[in-house]
Coordinates of C-alpha atoms and ligand atoms in Angstrom, one line a residue:
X1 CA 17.3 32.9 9.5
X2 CA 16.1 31.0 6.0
X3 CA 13.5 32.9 4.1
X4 CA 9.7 31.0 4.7
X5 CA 10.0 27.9 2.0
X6 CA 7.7 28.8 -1.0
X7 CA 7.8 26.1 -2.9
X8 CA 7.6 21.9 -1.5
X9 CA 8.5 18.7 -2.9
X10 CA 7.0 15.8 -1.5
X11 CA 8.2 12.4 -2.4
X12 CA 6.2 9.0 -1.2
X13 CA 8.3 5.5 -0.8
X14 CA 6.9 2.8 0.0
X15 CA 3.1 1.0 0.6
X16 CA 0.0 3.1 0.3
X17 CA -0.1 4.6 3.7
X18 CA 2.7 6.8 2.7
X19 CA 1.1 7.9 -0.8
X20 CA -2.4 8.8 1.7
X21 CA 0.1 10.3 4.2
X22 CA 1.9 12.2 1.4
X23 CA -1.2 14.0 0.2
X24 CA -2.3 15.1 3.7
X25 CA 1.4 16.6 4.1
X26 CA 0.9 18.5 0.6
X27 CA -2.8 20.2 1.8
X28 CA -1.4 20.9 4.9
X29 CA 1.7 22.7 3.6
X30 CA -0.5 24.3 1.2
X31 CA -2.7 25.7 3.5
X32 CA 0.4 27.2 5.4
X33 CA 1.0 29.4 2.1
X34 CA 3.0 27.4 0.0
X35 CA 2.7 25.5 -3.7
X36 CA 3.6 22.2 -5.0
X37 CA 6.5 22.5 -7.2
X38 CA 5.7 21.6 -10.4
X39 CA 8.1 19.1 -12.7
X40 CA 11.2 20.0 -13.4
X41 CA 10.7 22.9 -11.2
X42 CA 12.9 23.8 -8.2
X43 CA 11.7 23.3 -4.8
X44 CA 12.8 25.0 -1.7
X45 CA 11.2 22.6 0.7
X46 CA 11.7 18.8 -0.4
X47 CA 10.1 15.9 2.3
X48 CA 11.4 12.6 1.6
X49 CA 8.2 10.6 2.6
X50 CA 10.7 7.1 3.3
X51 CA 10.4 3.1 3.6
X52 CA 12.1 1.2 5.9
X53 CA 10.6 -1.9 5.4
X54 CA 14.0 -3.9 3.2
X55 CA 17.3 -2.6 3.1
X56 CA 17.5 -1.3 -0.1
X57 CA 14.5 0.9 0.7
X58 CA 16.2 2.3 3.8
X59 CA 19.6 2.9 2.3
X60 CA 17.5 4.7 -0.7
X61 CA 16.3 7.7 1.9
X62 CA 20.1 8.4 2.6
X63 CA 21.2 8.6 -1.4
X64 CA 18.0 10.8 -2.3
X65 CA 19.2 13.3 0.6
X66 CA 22.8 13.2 -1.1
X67 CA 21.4 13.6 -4.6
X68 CA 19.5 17.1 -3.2
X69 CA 22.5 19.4 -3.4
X70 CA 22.3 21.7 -6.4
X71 CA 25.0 22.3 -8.8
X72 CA 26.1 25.3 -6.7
X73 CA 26.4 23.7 -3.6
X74 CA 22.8 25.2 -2.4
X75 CA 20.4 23.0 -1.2
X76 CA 16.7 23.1 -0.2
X77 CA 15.6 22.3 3.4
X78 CA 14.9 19.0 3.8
X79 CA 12.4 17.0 6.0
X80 CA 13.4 13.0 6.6
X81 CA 9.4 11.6 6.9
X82 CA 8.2 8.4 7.2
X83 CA 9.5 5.2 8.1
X84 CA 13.6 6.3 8.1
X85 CA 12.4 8.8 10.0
X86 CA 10.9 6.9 13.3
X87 CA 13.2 4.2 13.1
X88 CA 16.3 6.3 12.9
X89 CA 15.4 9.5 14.4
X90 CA 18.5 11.2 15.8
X91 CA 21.1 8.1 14.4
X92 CA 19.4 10.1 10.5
X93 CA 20.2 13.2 11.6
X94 CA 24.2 12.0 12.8
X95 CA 24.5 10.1 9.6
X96 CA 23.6 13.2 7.2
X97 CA 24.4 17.0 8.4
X98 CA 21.8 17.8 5.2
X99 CA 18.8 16.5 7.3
X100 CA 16.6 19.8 8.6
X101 CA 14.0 18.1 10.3
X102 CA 13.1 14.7 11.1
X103 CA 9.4 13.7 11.3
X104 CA 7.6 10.5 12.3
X105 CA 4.8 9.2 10.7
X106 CA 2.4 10.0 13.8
X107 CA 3.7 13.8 14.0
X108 CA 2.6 15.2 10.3
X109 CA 0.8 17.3 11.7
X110 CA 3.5 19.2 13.4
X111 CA 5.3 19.6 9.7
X112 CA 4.4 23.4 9.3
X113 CA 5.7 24.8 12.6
X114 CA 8.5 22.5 12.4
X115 CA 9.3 24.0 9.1
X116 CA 9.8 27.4 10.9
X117 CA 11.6 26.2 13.4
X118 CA 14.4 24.9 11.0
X119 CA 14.0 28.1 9.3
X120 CA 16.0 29.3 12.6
X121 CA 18.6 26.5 12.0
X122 CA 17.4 24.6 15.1
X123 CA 17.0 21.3 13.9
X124 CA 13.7 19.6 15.5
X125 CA 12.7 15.8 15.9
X126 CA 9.5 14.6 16.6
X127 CA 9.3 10.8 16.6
X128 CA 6.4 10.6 19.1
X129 CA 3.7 7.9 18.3
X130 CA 0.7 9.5 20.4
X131 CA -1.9 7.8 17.8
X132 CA -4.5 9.7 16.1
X133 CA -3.1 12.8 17.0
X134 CA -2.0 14.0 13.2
X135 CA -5.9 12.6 11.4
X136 CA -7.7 15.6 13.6
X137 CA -5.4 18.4 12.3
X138 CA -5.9 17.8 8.3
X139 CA -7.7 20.5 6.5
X140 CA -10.5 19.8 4.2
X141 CA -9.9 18.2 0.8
X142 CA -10.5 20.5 -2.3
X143 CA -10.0 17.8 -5.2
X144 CA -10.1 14.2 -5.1
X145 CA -8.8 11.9 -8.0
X146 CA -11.4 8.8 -9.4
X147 CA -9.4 6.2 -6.5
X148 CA -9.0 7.7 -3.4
X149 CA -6.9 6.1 0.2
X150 CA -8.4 6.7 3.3
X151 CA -6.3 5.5 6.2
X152 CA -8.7 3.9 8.6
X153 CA -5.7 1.9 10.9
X154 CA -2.6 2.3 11.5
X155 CA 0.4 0.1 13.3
X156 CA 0.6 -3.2 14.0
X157 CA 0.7 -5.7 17.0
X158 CA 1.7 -8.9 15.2
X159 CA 5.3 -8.9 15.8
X160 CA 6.2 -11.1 12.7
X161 CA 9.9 -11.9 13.2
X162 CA 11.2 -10.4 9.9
X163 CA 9.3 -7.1 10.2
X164 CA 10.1 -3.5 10.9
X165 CA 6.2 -2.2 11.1
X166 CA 5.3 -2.8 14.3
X167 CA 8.8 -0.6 15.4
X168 CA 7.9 2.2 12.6
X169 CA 4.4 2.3 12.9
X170 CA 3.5 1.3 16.7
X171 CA 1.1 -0.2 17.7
X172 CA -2.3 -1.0 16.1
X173 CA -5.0 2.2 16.2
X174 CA -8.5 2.4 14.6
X175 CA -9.8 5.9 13.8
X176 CA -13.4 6.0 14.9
X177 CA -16.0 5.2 13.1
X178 CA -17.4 8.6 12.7
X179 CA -14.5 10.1 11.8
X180 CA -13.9 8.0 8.8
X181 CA -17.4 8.2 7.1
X182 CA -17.0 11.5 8.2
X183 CA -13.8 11.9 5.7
X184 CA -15.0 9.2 2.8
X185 CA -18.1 12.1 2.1
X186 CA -15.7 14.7 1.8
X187 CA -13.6 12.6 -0.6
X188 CA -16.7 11.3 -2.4
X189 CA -17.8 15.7 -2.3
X190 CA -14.3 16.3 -4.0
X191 CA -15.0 13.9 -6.7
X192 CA -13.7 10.1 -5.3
X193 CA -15.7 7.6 -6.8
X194 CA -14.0 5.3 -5.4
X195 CA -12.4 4.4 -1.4
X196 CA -9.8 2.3 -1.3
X197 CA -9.4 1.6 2.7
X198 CA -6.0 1.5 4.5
X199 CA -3.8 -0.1 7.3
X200 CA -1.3 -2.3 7.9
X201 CA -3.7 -4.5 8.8
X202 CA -6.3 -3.1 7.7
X203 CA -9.1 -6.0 8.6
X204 CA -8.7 -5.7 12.4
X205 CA -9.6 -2.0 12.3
X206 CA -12.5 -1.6 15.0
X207 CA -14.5 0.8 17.0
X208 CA -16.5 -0.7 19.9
X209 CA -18.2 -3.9 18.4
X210 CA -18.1 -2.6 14.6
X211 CA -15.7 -4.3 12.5
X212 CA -14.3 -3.1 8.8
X213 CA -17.6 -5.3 7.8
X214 CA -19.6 -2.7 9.4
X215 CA -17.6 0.0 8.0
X216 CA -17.7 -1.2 4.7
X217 CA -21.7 -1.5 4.6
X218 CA -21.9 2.1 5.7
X219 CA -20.0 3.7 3.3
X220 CA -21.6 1.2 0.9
X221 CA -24.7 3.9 1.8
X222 CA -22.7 7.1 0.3
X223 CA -24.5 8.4 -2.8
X224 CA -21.8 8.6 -5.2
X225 CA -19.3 6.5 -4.1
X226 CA -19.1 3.5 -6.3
X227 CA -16.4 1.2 -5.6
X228 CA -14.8 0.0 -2.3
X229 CA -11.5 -2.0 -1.3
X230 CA -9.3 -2.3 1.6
X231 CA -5.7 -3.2 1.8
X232 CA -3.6 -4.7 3.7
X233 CA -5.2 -7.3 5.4
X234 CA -4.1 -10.5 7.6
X235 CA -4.8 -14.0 7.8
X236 CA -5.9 -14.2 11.5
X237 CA -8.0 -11.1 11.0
X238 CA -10.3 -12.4 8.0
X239 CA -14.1 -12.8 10.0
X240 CA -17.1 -14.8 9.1
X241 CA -18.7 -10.5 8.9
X242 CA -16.4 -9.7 6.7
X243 CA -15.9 -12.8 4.3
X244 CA -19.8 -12.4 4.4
X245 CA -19.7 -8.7 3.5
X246 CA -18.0 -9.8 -0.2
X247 CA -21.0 -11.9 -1.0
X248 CA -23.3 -8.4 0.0
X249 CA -22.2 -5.7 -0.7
X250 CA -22.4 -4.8 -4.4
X251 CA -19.9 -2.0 -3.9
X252 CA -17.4 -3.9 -2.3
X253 CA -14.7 -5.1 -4.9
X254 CA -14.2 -9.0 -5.6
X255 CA -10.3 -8.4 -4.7
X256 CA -8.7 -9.5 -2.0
X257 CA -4.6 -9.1 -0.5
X258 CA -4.3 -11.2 2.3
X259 CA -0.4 -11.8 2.3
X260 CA 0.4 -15.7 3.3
X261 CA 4.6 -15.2 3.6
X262 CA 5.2 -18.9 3.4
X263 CA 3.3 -22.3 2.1
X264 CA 6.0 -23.9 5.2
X265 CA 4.4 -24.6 8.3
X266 CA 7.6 -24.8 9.9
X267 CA 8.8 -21.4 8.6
X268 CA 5.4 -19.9 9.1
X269 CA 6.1 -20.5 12.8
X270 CA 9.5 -19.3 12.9
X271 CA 7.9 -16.1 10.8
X272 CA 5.3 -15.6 13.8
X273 CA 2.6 -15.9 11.6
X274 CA -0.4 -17.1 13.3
X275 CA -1.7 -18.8 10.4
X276 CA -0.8 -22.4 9.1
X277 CA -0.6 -23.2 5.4
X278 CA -4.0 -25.4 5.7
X279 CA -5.7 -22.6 7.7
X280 CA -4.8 -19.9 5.3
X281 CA -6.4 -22.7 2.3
X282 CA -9.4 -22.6 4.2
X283 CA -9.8 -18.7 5.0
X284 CA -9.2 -18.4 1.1
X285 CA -12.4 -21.2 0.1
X286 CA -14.4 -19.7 2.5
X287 CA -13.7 -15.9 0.7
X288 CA -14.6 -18.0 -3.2
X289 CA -17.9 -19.5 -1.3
X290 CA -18.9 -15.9 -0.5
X291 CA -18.0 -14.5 -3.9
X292 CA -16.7 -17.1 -6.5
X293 CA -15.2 -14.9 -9.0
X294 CA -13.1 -12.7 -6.2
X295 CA -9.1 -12.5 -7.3
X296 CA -6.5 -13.2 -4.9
X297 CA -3.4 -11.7 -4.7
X298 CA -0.8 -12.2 -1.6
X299 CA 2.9 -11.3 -0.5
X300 CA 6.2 -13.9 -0.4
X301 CA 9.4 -13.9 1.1
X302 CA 11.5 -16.0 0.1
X303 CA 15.2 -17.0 1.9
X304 CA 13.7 -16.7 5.5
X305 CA 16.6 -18.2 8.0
X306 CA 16.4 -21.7 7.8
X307 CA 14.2 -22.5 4.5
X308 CA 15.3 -25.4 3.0
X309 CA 14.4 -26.7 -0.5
X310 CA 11.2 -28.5 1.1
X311 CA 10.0 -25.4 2.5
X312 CA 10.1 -23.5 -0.5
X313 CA 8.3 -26.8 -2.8
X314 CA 5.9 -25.6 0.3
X315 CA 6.1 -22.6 -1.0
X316 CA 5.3 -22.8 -4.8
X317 CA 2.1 -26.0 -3.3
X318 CA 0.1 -22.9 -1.8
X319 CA 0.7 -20.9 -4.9
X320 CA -0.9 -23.4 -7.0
X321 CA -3.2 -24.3 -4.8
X322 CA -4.9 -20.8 -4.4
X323 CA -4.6 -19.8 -8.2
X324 CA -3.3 -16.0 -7.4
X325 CA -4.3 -13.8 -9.6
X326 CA -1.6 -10.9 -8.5
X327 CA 1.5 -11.0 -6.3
X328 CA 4.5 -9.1 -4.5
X329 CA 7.5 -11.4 -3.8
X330 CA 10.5 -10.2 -2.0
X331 CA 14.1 -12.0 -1.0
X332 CA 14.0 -11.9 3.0
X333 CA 15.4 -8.8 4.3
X334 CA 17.5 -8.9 7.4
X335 CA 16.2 -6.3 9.6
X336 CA 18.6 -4.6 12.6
X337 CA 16.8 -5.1 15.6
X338 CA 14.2 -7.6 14.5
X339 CA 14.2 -11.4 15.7
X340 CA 14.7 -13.0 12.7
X341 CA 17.8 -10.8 12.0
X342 CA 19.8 -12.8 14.8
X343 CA 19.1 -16.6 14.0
X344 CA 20.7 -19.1 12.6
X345 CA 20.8 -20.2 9.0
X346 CA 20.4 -16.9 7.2
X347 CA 20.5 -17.8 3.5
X348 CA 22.7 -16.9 1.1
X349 CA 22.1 -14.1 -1.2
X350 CA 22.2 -16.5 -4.7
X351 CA 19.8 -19.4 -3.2
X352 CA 17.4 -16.4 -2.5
X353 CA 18.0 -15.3 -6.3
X354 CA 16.9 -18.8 -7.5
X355 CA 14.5 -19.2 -5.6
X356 CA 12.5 -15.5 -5.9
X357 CA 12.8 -16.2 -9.6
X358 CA 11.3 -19.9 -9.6
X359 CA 8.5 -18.5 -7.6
X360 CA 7.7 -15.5 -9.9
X361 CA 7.6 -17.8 -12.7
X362 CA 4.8 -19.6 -11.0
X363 CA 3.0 -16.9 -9.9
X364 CA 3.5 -15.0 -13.4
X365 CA 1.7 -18.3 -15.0
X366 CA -1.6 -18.1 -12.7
X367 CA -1.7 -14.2 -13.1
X368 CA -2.2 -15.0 -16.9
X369 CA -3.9 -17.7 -16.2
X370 CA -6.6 -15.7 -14.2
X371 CA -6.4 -13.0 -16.9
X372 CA -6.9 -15.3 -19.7
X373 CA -10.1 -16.1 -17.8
X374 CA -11.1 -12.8 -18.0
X375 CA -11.2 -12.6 -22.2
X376 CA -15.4 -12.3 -23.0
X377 CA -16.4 -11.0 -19.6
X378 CA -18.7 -8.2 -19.6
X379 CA -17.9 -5.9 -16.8
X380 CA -17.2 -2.2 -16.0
X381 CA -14.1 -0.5 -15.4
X382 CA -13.8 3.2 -13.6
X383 CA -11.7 5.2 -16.0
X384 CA -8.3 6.7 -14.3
X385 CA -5.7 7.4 -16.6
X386 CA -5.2 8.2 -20.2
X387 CA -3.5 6.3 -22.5
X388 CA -1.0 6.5 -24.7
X389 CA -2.7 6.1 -28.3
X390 CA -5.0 8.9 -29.4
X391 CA -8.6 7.9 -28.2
X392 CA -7.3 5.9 -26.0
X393 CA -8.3 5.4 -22.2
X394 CA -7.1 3.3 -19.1
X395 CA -9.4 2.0 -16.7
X396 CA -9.5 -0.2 -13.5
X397 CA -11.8 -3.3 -13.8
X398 CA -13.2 -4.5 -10.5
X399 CA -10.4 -7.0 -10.3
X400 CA -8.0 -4.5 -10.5
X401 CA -6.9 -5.3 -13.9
X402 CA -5.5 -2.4 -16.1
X403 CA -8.1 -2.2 -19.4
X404 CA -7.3 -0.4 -22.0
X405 CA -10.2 0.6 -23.9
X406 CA -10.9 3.7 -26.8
X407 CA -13.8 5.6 -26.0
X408 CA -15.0 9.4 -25.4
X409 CA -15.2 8.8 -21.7
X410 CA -12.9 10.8 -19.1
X411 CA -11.4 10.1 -16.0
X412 CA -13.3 9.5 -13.0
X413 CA -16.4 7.5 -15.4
X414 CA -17.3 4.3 -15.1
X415 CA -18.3 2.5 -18.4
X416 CA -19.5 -0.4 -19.4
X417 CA -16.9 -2.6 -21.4
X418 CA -16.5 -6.5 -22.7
X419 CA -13.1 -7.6 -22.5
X420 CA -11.5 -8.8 -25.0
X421 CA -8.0 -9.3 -25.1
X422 CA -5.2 -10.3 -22.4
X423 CA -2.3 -8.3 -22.3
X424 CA 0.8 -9.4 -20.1
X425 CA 0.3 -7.0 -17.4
X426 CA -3.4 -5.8 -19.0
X427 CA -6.1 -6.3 -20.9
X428 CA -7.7 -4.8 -23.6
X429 CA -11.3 -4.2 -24.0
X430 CA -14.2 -2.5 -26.1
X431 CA -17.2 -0.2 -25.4
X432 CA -20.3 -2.9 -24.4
X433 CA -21.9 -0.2 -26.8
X434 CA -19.4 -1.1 -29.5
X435 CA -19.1 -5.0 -28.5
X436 CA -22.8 -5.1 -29.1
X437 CA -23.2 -3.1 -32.2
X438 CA -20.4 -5.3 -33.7
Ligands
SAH501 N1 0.9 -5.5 7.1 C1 1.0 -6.1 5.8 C2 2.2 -5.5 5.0 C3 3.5 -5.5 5.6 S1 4.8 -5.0 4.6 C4 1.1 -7.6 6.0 O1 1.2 -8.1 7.1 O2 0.9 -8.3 5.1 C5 4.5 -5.7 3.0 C6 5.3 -6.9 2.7 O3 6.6 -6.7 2.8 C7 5.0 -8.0 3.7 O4 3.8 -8.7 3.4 C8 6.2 -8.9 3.4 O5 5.9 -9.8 2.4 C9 7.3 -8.0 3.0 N2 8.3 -7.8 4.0 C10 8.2 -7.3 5.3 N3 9.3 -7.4 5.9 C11 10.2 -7.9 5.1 C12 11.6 -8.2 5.2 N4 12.3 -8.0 6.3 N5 12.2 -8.8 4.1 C13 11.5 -9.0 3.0 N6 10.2 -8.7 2.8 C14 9.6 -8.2 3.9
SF4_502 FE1 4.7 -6.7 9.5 FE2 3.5 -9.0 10.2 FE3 2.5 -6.7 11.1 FE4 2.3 -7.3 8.5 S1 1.4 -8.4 10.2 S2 2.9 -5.4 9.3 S3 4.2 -8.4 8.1 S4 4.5 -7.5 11.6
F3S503 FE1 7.5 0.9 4.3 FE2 6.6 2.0 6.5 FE3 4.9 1.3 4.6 S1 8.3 0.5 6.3 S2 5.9 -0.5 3.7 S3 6.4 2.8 4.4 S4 4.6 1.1 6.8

């Protein structure tokens, strides 16, 4: 029998439900007695927290579990979580023998005793997906940093063809309405100043006849709490409540992800996307009529089966025609076991190259574009990091823009700030106090 762990590593792949699931693991392992290892400091416990969502993601989880063996052949125990983890289950546990436990993203809870049950050298699976099951069994937060996730939904019932998250994740659940105001005062208690809301698709979270709209204006009522987003949220989802919400609530950030895939009806369809490329337009006008100076930002694949050169001229139309002011763009992933992974006209890999950088040259120009637009704006940003010059600070403005401002301030205040210079990922920006003085 191994000695109890004493020490844990826990490393997060992946979107933003993993980083929230990641922290819930660490309380929960620290209330069973043990302590984060520091850097540079040996673990005896390491969870790989893991993405399945492209290839390269997957096929990471496997190296990182090779790369754990220490230079005398020793090795910590080690806990397969997240996305690798429910989609491979037993298969992850064949294909390394260094695999201890393997644990599902719906089963965190469970982590502790399953810990001591590998202790034995049985090696326990849970890949269940009983829904809210793991939420209940957190323990209280002590310490909250200045942007805090709260995962209000999880899984997904969209099926598109490409994607793995309705196999890893299951199927869509809302946590109750209770439950998460419930949880956003104990992060706001612990010092979170600002909620960032989380699900796959986030915008159809629901209890009863409340939608996220609802939600939102609640926890728009926390003393405290300053700043709200949400993220990830889907076309077909976007309601007249909540497009409303962004012209009303003061709290609620003018920033909005709503992923589009494709600017080709055809491959749209093929995608499963219940949108159309005119449709999507529309949602988007309808936000900017609610709250004019709101910045968009949306995902792209590129190389689905059977995009032709038209599709993707489709492609780079919607781009311009929405003016992003942030995006993720990926080459199309072929996916075992998804629909998309077994038709015809897969693309090759170098068309996907050209056309992944075409398209991030385009989207590259309206982010600077909409940060250009930006330069003389007075605003406030919530200070979160500290930055690398002496005096210097790094906050988030409510567009989500770094701003890199020097001040006395600390992390976790918001202050008041013109901005006066765009950076290519950044911008810089000085004290109103200063700007007005000047
Ligand atoms: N629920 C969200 C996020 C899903 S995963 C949504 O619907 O938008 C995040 C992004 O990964 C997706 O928006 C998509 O752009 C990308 N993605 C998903 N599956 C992929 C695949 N098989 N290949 C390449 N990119 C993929
Ligand atoms: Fe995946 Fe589509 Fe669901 Fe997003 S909406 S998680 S892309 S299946
Ligand atoms: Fe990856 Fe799972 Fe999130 S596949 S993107 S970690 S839901």
């Amino acid at each position: 029998m191994l000695p109890t762990p004493q020490r844990f590593r826990i490393k997060s792949f992946g979107c933003q439900m993993n980083v929230y699931d990641g922290e819930r693991m660490a309380e929960l392992l620290g209330d069973a007695g043990m302590t984060a290892a520091g850097d540079g400091e040996d673990a005896d416990l390491v969870v790989l927290n893991t993405c399945h969502i492209r290839e390269k993601a997957a096929e990471k989880a496997y190296s990182d579990v090779g790369r754990l063996r220490r230079g005398d052949g020793s090795r910590p125990l080690i806990a397969l979580a997240g996305c690798v983890a429910q989609a491979e289950g037993r298969v992850a546990m064949a294909r390394s023998k260094m695999i201890d436990i393997v644990v599902g993203p719906q089963a965190y809870h469970r982590l502790p005793e399953m810990v001591a049950e590998a202790r034995t050298g049985a090696r326990p699976i849970d890949t269940d997906l009983p829904g809210l099951a793991k939420f209940g069994a957190l323990p209280k937060l002590r310490r909250a940093v200045p942007s805090a996730f709260l995962t209000v939904q999880e899984g997904c019932d969209k099926f598109c063809t490409y994607c793995v998250v309705p196999y890893t994740r299951g199927a869509e659940i809302s946590r109750p309405f209770a439950a998460v105001i419930g949880e956003a005062h104990g992060l706001v208690e612990a010092g979170a100043r600002e909620i960032v809301l989380l699900g796959q698709n986030v915008n159809a979270w629901n209890d009863g006849d409340r939608g996220l709209d609802a939600l939102i204006r609640e926890l728009a009522r926390i003393d405290g709490l300053e700043r709200i987003r949400y993220t990830t949220s889907h076309p077909a989802d976007m309601s007249g409540a909540l497009i409303a919400a962004h012209g009303e609530v003061a709290k609620l950030m003018p920033y909005l992800h709503l992923p589009v895939q494709s600017g080709s009806d055809r491959i749209l369809k093929r995608m499963n996307r219940s949108h159309s490329a005119d449709s999507y337009v529309r949602t988007i006008e309808r936000v900017r009529a609610a709250r004019s100076d709101i910045a968009i930002s949306g995902d792209f694949i590129v190389g689905f089966p059977g995009e032709t050169e038209a599709d993707f001229e489709a492609t780079l139309n919607i781009v311009d025609a929405v003016g992003y002011a942030a995006a993720y763009s990926f080459k199309y992933s072929s996916r075992p076991g998804t629909p998309a992974a077994t038709m015809e006209d897969q693309i090759p890999p170098e068309i996907m190259d050209d056309r992944l950088q075409r398209l991030q040259g385009r989207l590259a120009e309206h982010g600077r574009a909409f940060n250009h637009a930006c330069i003389g704006r007075d605003t406030r940003i919530l200070i979160d990091r500290v930055g690398r010059k002496p005096g210097q600070m790094i906050g988030k403005s409510p567009w989500l823009q770094s701003v890199f401002v020097e001040t006395a301030a600390r992390i976790g205040d918001m202050l008041d700030v013109r901005l006066t210079d765009a950076l290519p990922n950044s911008l810089g920006g000085v004290t109103l106090a200063r700007a007005q003085a000047a």
